[in-house]
mmCIF file of C-alpha atoms in Angstrom:
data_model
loop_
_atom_site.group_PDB
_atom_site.id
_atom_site.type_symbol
_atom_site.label_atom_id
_atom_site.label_comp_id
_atom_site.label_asym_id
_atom_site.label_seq_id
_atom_site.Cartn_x
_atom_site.Cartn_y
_atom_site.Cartn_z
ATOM 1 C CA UNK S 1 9.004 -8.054 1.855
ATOM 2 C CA UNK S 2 6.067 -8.359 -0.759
ATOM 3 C CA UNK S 3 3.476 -7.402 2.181
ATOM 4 C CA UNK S 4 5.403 -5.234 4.221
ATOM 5 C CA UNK S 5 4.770 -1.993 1.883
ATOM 6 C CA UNK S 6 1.366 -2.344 1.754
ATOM 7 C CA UNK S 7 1.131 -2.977 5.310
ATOM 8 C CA UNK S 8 3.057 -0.148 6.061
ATOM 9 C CA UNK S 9 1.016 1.993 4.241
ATOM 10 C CA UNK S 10 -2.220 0.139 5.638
ATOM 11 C CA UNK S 11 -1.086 0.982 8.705
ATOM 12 C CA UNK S 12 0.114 4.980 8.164
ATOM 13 C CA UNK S 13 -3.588 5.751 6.372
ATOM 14 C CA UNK S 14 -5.336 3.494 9.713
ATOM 15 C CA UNK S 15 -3.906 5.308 12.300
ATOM 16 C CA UNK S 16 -3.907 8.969 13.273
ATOM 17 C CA UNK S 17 -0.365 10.200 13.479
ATOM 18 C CA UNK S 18 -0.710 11.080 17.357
ATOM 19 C CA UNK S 19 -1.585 7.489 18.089
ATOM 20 C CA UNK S 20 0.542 6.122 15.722
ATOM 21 C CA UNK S 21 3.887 5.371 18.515
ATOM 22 C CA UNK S 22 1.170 3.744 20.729
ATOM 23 C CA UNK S 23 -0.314 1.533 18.306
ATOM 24 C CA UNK S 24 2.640 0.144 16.463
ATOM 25 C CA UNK S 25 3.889 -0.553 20.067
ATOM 26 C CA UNK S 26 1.170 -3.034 20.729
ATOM 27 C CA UNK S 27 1.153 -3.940 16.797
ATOM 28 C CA UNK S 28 4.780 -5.244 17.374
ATOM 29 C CA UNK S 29 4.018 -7.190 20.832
ATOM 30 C CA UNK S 30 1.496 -8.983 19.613
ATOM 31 C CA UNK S 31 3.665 -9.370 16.751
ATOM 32 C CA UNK S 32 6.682 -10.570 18.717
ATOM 33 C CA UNK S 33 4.262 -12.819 21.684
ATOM 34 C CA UNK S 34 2.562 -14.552 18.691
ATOM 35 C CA UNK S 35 5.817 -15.427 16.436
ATOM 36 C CA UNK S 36 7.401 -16.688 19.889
ATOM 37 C CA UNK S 37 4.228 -18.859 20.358
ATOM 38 C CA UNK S 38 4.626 -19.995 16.950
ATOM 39 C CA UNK S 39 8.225 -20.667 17.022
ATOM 40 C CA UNK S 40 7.370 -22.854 19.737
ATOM 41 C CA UNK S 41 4.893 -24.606 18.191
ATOM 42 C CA UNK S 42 6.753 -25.100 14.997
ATOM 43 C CA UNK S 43 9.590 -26.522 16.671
ATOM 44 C CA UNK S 44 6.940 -29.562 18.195
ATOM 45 C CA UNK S 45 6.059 -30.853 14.121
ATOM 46 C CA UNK S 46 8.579 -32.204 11.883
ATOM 47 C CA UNK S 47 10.103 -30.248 8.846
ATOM 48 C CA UNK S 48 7.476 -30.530 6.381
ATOM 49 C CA UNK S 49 4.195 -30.549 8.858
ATOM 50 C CA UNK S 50 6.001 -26.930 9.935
ATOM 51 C CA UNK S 51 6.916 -26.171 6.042
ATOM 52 C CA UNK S 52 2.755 -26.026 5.274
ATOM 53 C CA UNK S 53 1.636 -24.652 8.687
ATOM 54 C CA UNK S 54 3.963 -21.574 7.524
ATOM 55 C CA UNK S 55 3.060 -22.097 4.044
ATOM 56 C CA UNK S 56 -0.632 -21.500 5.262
ATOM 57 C CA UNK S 57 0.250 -18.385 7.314
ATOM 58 C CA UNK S 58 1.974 -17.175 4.593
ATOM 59 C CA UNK S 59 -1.605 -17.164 2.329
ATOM 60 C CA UNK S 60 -3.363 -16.553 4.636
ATOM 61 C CA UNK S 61 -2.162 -13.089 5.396
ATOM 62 C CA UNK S 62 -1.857 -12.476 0.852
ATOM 63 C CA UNK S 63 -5.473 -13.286 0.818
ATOM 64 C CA UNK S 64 -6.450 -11.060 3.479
ATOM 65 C CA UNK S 65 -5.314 -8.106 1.239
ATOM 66 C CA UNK S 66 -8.557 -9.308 -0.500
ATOM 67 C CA UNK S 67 -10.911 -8.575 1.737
ATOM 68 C CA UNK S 68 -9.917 -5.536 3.004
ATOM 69 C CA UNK S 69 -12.030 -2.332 2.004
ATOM 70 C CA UNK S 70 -10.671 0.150 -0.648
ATOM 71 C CA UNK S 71 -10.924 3.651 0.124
ATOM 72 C CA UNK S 72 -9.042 5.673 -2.222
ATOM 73 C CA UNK S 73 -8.318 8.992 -0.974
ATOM 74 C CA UNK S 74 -8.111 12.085 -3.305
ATOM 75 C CA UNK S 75 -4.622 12.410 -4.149
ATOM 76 C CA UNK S 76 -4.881 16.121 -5.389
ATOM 77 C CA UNK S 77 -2.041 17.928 -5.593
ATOM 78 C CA UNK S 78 0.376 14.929 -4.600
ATOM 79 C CA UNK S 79 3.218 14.279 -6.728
ATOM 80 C CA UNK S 80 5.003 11.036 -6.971
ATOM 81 C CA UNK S 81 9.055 11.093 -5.442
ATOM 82 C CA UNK S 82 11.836 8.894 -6.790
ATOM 83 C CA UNK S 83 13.663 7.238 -4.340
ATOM 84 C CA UNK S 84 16.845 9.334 -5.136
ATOM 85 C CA UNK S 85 14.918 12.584 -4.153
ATOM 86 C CA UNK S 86 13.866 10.566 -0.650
ATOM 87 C CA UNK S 87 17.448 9.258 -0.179
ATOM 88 C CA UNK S 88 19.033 13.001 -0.803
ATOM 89 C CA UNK S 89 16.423 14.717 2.034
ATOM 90 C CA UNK S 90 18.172 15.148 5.407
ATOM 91 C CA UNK S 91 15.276 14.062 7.737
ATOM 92 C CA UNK S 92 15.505 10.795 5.801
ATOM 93 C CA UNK S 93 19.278 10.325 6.179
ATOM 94 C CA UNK S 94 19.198 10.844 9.901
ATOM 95 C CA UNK S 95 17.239 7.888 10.329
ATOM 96 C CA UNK S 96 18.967 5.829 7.494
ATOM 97 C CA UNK S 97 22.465 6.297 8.387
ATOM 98 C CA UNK S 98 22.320 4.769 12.077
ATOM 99 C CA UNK S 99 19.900 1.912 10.476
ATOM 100 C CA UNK S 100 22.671 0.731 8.474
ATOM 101 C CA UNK S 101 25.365 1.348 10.967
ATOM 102 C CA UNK S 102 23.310 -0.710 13.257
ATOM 103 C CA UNK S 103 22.722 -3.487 11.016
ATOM 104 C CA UNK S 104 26.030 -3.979 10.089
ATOM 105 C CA UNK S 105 27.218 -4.036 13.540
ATOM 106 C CA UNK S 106 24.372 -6.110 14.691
ATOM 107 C CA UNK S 107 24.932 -9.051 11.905
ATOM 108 C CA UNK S 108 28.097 -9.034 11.495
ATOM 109 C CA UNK S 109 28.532 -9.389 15.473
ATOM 110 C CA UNK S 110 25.918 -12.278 15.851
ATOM 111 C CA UNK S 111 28.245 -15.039 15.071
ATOM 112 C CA UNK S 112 30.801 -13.812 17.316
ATOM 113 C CA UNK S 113 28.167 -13.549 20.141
ATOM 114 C CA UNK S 114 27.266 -17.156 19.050
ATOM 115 C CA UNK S 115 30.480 -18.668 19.841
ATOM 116 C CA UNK S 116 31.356 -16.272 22.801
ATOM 117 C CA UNK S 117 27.806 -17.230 24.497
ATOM 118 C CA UNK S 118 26.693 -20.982 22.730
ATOM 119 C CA UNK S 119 23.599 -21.885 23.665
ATOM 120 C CA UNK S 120 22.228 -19.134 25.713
ATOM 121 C CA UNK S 121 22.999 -17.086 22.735
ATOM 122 C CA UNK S 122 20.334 -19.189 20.802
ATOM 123 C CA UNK S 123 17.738 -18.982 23.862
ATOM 124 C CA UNK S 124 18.519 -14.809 24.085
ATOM 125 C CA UNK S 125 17.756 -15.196 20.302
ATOM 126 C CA UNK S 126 14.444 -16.994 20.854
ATOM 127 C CA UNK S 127 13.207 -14.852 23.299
ATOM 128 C CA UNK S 128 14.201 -11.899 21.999
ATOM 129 C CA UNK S 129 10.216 -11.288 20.263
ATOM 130 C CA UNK S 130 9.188 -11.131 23.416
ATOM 131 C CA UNK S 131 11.218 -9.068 25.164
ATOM 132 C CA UNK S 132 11.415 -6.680 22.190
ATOM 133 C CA UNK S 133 7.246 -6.495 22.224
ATOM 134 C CA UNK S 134 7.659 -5.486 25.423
ATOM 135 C CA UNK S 135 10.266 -2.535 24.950
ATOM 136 C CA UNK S 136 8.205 -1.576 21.534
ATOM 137 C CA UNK S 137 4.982 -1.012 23.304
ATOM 138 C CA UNK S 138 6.808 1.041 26.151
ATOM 139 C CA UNK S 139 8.775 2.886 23.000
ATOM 140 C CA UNK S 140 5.657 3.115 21.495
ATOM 141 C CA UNK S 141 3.605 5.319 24.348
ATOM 142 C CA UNK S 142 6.992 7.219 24.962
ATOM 143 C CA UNK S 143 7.207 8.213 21.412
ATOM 144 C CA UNK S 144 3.743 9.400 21.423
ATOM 145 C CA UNK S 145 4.495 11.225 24.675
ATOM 146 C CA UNK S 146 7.954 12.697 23.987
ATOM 147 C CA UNK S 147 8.521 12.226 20.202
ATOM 148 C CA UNK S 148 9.910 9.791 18.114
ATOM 149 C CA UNK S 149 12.897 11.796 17.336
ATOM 150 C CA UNK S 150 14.477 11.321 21.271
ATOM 151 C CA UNK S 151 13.417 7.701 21.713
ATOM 152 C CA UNK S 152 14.945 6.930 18.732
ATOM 153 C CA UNK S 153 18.183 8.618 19.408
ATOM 154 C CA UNK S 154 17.859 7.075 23.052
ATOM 155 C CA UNK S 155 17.678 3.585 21.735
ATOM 156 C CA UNK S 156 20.644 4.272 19.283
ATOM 157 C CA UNK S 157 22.609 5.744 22.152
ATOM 158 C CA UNK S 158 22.040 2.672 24.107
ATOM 159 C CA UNK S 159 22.682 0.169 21.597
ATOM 160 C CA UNK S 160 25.909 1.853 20.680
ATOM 161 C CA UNK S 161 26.667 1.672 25.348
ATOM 162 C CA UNK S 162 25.135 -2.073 24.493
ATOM 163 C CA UNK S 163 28.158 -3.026 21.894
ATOM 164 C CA UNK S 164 31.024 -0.998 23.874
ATOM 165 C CA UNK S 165 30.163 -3.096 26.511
ATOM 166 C CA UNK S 166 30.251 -6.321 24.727
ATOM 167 C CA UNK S 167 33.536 -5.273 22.988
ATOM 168 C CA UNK S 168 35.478 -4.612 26.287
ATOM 169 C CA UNK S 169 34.532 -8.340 27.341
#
């Protein structure tokens, strides 16, 4: 998480808002192809050969903060929020209320799916990047087309189908 804000941000003040869907899309395939290819790789050196190739990666994307060009935007007229007056606005609570609610059925279900399914459980999980690059870059033009609002609720919808499912079985 110490990169993630700033990359967020990178990202928002990078990209033009109409785009935005489309270009996280392929942001989080290449995202999920290249951590599968890496996972893969990882898994071919021993513990601490794979402990200071991600040790590398790790500096290597702090130091690229570095480089990057600083262009400060006039911030007239904007004021700073807590996080309490973010929390308390409704917009924000319709997206943060089925985030947790899927997180906490989505981890605390994992271990249950581990025993239920063994070891195709742990190739699902390995895969996973890749099929969820996939599905982000199709998201990703489909919220630009539609809005973000309905693929959103579509994807919670069928999540929610997804764990019905799994709980009947």
């Amino acid at each position: 998480g110490m990169g993630l804000p700033s990359c967020l941000a990178y990202f928002a003040d990078a990209t033009l808002v109409e785009n935005r869907g489309v270009y996280g899309g392929i942001t989080w395939a290449a995202v999920g192809f290249e951590i599968l290819i890496l996972a893969i790789g990882i898994n071919a050196l021993n513990v601490v050969l794979a402990i200071v190739v991600l040790a590398v990666w790790r500096a290597l994307g702090l130091v690229s903060f570095f480089f990057k060009e600083n262009k400060e935007k006039a911030q007239v007229g904007r004021r700073h929020s807590s996080y309490g007056s973010i929390l308390r606005r409704r917009d924000v609570l319709l997206y943060v209320a089925p985030w947790i609610m899927f997180s906490l059925v989505n981890f605390s279900e994992a271990p249950m799916l581990q025993r239920l399914f063994g070891d195709f459980f742990n190739f699902v999980a390995f895969v996973e990047f890749a099929i969820s690059g996939v599905f982000a870059l199709v998201g990703g033009f489909l919220a630009d087309l539609v809005g973000r609002k309905r693929v959103i609720i579509t994807g919670f919808v069928a999540l929610g189908i997804e764990y019905a499912a799994l709980s009947i079985f």
